[in-house]
Tab-separated table of C-alpha atoms in Angstrom:
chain	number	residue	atom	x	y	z
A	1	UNK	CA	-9.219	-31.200	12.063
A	2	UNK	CA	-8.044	-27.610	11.177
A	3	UNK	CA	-4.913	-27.111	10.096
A	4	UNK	CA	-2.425	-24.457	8.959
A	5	UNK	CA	-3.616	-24.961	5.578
A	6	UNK	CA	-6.924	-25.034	6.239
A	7	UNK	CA	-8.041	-22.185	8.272
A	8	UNK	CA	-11.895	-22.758	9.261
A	9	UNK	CA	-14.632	-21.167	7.046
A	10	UNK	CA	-15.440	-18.422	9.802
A	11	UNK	CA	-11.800	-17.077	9.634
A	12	UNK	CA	-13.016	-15.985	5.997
A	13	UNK	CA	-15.763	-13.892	7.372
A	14	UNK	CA	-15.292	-10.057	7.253
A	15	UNK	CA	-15.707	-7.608	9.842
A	16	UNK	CA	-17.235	-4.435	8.371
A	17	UNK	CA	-17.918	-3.046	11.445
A	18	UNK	CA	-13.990	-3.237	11.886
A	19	UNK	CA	-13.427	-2.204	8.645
A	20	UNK	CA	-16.042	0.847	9.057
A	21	UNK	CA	-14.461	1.999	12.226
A	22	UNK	CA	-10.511	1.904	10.446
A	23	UNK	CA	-12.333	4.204	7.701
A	24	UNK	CA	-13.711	6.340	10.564
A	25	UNK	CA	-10.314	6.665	12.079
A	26	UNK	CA	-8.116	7.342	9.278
A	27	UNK	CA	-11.254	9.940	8.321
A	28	UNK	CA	-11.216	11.536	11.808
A	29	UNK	CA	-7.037	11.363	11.853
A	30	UNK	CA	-6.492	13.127	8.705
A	31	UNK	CA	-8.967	15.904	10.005
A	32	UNK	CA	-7.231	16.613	13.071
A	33	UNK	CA	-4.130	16.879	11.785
A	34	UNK	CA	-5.145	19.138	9.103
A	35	UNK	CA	-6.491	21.519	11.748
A	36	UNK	CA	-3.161	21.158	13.551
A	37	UNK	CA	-1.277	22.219	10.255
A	38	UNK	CA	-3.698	25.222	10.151
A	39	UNK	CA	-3.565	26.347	13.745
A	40	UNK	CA	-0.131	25.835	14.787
A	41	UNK	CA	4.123	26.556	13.721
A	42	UNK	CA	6.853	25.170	15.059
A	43	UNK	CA	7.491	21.323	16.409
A	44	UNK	CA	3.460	20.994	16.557
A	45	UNK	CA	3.291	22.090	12.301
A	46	UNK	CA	6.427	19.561	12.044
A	47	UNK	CA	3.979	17.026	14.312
A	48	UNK	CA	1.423	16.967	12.428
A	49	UNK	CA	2.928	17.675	8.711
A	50	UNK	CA	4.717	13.904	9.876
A	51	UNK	CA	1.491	12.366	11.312
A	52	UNK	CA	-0.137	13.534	7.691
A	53	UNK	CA	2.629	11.222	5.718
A	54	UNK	CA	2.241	8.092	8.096
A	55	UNK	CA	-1.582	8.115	8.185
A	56	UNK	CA	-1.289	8.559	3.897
A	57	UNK	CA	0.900	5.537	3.883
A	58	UNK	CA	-1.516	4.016	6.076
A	59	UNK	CA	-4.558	4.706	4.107
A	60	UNK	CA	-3.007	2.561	1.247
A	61	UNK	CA	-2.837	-0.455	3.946
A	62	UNK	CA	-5.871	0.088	4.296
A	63	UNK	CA	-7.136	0.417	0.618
A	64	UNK	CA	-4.789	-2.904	-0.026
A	65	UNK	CA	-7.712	-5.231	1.872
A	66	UNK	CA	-10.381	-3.045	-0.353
A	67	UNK	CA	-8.722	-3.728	-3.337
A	68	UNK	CA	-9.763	-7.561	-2.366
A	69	UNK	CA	-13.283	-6.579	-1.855
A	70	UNK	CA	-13.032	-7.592	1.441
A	71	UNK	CA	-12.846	-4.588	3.624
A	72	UNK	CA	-16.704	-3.270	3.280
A	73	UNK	CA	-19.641	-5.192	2.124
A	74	UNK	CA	-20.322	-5.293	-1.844
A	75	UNK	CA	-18.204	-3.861	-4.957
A	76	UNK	CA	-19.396	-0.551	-4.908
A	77	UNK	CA	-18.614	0.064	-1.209
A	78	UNK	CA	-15.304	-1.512	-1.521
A	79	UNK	CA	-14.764	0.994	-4.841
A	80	UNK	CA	-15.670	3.503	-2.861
A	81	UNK	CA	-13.635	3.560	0.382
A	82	UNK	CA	-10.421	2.282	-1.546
A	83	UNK	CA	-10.866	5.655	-3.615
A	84	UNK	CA	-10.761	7.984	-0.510
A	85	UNK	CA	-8.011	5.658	1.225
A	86	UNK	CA	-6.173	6.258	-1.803
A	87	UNK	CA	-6.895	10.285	-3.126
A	88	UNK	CA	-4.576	11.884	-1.161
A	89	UNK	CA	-1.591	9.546	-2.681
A	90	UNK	CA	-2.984	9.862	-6.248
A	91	UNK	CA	-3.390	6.179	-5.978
A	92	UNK	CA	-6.759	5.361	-8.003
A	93	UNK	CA	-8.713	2.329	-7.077
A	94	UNK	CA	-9.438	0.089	-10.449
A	95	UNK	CA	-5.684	1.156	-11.941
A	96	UNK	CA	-4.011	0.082	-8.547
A	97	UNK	CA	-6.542	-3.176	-7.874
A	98	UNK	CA	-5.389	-4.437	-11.857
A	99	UNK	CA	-1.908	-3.958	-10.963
A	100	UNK	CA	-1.877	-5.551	-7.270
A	101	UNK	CA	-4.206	-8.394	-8.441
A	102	UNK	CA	-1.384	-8.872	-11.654
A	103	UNK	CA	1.211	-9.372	-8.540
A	104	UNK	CA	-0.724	-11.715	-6.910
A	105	UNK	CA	-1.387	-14.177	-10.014
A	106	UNK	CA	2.325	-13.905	-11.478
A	107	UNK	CA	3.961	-13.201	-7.909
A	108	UNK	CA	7.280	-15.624	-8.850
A	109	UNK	CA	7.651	-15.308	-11.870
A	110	UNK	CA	9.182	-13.108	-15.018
A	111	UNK	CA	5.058	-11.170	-15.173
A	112	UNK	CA	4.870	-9.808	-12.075
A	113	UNK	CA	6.020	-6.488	-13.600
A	114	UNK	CA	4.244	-4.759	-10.907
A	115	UNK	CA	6.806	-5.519	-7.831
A	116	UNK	CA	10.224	-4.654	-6.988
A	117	UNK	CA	13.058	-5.910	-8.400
A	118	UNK	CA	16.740	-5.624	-8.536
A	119	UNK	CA	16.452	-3.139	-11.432
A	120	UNK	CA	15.037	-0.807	-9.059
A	121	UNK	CA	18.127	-0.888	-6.977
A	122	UNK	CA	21.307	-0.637	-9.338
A	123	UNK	CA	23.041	1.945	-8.002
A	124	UNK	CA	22.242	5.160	-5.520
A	125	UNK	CA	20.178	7.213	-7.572
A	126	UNK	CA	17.870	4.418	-8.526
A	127	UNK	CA	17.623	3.775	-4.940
A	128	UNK	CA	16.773	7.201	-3.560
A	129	UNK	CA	14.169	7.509	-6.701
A	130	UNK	CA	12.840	4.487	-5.778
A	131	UNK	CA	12.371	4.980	-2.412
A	132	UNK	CA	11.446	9.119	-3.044
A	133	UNK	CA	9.383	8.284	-5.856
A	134	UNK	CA	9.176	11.895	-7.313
A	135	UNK	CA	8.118	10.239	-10.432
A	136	UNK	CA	4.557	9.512	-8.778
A	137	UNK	CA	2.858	12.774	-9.802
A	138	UNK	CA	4.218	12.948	-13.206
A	139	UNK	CA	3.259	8.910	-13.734
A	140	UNK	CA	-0.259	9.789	-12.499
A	141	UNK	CA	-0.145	12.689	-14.774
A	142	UNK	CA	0.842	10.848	-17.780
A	143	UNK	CA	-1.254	7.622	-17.058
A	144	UNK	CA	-4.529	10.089	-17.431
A	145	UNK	CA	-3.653	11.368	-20.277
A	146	UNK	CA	-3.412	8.048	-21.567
A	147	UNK	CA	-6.686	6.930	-20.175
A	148	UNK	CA	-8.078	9.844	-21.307
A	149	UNK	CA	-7.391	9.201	-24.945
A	150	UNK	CA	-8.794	5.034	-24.647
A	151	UNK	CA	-5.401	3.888	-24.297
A	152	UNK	CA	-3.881	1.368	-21.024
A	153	UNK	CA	-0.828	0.886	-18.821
A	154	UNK	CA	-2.160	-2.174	-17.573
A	155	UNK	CA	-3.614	-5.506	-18.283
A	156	UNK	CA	-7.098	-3.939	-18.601
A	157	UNK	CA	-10.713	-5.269	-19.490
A	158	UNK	CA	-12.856	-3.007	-21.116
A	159	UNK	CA	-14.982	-2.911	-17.576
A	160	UNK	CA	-12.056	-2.328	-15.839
A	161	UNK	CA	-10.469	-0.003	-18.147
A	162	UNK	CA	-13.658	2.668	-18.521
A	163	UNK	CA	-13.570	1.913	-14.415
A	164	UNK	CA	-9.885	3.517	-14.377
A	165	UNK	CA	-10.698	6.219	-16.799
A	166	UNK	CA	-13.543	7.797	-14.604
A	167	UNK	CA	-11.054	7.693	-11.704
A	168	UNK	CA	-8.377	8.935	-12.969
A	169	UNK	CA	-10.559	11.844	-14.450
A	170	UNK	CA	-12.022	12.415	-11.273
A	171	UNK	CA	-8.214	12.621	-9.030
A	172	UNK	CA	-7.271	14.454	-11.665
A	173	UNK	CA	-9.695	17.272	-11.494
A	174	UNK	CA	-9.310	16.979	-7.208
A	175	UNK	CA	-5.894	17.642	-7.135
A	176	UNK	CA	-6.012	20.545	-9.849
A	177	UNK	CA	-8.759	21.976	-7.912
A	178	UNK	CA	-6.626	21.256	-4.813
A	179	UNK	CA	-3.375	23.359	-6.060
A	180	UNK	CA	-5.391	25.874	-8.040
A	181	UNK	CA	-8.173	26.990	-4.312
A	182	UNK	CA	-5.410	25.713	-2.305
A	183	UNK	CA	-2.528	28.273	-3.905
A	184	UNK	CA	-5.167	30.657	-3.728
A	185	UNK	CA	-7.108	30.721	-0.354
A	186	UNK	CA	-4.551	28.265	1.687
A	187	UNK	CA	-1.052	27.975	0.784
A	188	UNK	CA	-0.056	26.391	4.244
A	189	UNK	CA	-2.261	23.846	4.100
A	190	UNK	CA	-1.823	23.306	0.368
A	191	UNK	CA	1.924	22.570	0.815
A	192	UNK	CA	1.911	21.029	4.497
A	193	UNK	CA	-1.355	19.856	4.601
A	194	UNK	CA	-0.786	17.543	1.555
A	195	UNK	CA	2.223	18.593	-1.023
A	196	UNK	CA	4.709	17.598	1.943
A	197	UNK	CA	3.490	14.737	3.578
A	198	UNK	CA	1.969	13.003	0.307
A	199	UNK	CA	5.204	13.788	-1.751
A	200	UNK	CA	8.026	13.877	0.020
A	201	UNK	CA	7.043	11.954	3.492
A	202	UNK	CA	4.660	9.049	2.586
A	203	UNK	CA	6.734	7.815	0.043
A	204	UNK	CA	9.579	6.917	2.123
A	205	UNK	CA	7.320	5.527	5.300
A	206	UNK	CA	5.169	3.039	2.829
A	207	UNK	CA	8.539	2.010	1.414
A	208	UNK	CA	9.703	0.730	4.788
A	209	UNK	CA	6.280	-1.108	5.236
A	210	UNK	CA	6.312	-2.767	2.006
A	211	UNK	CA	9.690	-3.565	1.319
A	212	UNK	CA	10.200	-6.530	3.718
A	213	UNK	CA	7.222	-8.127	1.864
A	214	UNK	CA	9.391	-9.917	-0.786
A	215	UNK	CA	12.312	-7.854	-1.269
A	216	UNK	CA	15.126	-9.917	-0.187
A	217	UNK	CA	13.350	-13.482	-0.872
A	218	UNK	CA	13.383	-15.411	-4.106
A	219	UNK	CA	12.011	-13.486	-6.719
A	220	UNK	CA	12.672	-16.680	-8.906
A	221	UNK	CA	10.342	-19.432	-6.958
A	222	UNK	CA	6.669	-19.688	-7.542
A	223	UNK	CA	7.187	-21.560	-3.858
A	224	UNK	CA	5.582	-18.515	-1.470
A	225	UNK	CA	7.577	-20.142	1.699
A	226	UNK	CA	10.655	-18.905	-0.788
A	227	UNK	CA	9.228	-15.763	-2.423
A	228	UNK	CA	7.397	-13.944	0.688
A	229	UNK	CA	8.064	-13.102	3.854
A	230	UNK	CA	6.074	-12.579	6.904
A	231	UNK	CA	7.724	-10.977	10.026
A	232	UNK	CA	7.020	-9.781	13.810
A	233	UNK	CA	6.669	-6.167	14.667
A	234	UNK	CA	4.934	-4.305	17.375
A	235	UNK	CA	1.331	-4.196	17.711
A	236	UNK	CA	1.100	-0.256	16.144
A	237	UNK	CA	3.250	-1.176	13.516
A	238	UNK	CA	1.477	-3.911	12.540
A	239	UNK	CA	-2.408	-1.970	13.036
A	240	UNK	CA	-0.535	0.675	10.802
A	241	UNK	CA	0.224	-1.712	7.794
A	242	UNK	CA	-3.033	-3.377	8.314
A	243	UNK	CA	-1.637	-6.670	9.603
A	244	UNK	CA	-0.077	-7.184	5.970
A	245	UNK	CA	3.505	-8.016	8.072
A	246	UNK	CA	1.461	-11.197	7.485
A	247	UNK	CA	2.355	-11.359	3.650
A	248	UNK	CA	2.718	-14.796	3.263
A	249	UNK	CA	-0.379	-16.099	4.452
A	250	UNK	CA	-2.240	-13.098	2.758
A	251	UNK	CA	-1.004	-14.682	-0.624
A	252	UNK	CA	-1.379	-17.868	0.521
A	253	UNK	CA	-5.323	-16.681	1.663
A	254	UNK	CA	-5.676	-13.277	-0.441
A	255	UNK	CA	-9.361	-13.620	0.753
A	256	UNK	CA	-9.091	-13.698	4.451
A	257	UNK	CA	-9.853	-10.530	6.166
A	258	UNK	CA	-6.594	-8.853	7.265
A	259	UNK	CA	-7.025	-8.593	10.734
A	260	UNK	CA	-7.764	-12.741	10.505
A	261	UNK	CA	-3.945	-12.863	9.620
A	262	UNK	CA	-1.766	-12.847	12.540
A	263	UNK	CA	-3.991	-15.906	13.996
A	264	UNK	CA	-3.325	-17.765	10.789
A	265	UNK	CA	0.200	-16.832	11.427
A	266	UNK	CA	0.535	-18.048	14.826
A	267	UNK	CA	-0.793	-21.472	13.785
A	268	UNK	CA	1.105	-21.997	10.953
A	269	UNK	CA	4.352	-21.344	13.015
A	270	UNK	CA	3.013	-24.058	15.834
A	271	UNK	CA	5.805	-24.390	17.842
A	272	UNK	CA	8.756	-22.805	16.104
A	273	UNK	CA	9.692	-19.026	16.255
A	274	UNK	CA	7.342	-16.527	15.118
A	275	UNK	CA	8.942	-15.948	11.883
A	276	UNK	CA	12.226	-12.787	11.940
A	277	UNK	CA	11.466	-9.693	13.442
A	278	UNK	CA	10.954	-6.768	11.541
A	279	UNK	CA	14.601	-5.583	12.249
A	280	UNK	CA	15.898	-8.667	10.708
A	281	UNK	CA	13.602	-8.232	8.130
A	282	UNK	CA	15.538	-4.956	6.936
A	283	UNK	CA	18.517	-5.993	7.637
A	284	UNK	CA	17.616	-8.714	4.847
A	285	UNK	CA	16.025	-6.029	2.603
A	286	UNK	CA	19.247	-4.531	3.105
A	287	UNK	CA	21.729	-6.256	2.090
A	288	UNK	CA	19.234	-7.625	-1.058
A	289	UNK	CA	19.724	-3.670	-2.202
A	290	UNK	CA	23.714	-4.035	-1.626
A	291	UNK	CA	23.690	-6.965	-3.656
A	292	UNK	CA	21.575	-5.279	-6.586
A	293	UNK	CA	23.923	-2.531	-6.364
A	294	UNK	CA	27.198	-4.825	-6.518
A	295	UNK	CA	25.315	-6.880	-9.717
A	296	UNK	CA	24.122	-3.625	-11.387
């Protein structure tokens, strides 16, 4: 008999197809709205400058499931589509897939370095520079250089670590090719095409999907039930985060394919409430800031 903790075999299958066509989109959406930043002022420029820094915060949803290898078929596909989900936030595919994989082993514990916690929140400034992150380009900056010279910011193999190099390299040379032909032939698009929404509007939008994962739960237990949260939320919210609103049974099944979530979800809960909504999810992240702030 199947139960909630033990999902059948087929719920472990991927959908590449699925995956392929959530590549296609976020592809086809970022194009659009490029062209829209190009051809238009006004509310339509504001539009679309907006749509730029949710579908960026979306792409690293959707690089999240590659980082698993479980989005496309095979390592070097999975490599591959993570790295475009992730170029336009600077976030590089073998650095971030160390670090998230780091969170999932130590999740609970002092290690996991790599997730919030309530030194991120001691008072307002750390708060809006969390949240802001204007550190991001400067960290990317200085965590090349690094790489560049052999050295690591991470709990690197050498596989892994030559792996991170090479990308890094490569993002590196993008976005100074970016700035440099952008400043030069395209200024609007430069700055509202991708300076905007990647720096100052997709930081502040994938904060508000992420945060309710743990923030607020027991960063203390290695219990998940006390450490991670899952929560409700409308059907676009969820597509948009990539069904992880279902964090605790991703940790609990880091191999099942996202989409395979909310199912697992439903039967887990059985009978009982679907688990808080994702109002009373914030509210919880909330007042798990105000408390940093009042310990801080």
């Amino acid at each position: 008999m199947t139960t909630p903790s033990n999902p059948p075999v087929a719920a472990f299958t991927p959908s590449y197809a699925l995956s392929l066509a959530k590549l296609v989109g976020f592809s086809a959406a970022v194009s659009v709205l490029l062209w829209m930043v190009d051809t238009n002022d006004g509310p339509l420029l504001f539009a679309a400058t907006l749509g730029l820094g949710l579908i960026f915060a979306h792409g690293l949803e959707l690089q999240h499931e590659a980082l698993h290898g479980i989005f496309l078929r095979g390592e070097t596909a999975n490599r591959l589509a993570g790295s475009l989900l992730g170029a336009p936030m600077l976030a590089s595919f073998t650095d971030t897939r160390i670090r998230h994989l780091h969170h999932h082993r130590h999740v609970g514990t002092p290690a996991d370095v790599f997730d919030r916690s309530c030194r991120d929140f001691t008072n307002r400034r750390a708060i809006l520079l969390h949240i802001f992150d204007p550190a991001r380009l400067p960290a990317f900056l200085q965590a090349t250089f690094m790489l560049a010279r052999g050295g690591c910011t991470g709990p690197f193999g050498a596989k892994s670590l030559a792996r991170a190099r090479t990308e890094h390299l490569a993002l590196a040379a993008l976005a100074v090719g970016l700035i440099v032909t952008g400043g030069i032939l395209a200024p609007r698009l430069l700055v509202f095409g991708w300076l905007v929404p990647a720096f100052l509007i997709t930081p502040p939008l994938h904060f508000l999907m992420t945060a309710p994962e743990h923030l607020g739960r027991d960063p203390a237990s290695r219990d998940l039930t006390a450490n991670t949260r899952s929560y409700r939320a409308p059907a676009l919210w969820s597509y948009l985060v990539n069904y992880d609103n279902y964090h605790l049974e991703h940790h609990r099944y880091p191999a099942m394919p996202f989409h395979r979530l909310p199912a697992l979800h439903a039967r887990r809960m059985g009978e009982r409430p679907g688990g808080p909504s994702y109002g009373a999810a914030l509210g919880e992240v909330a007042a798990a800031i105000a408390a940093c702030r009042r310990t801080g």
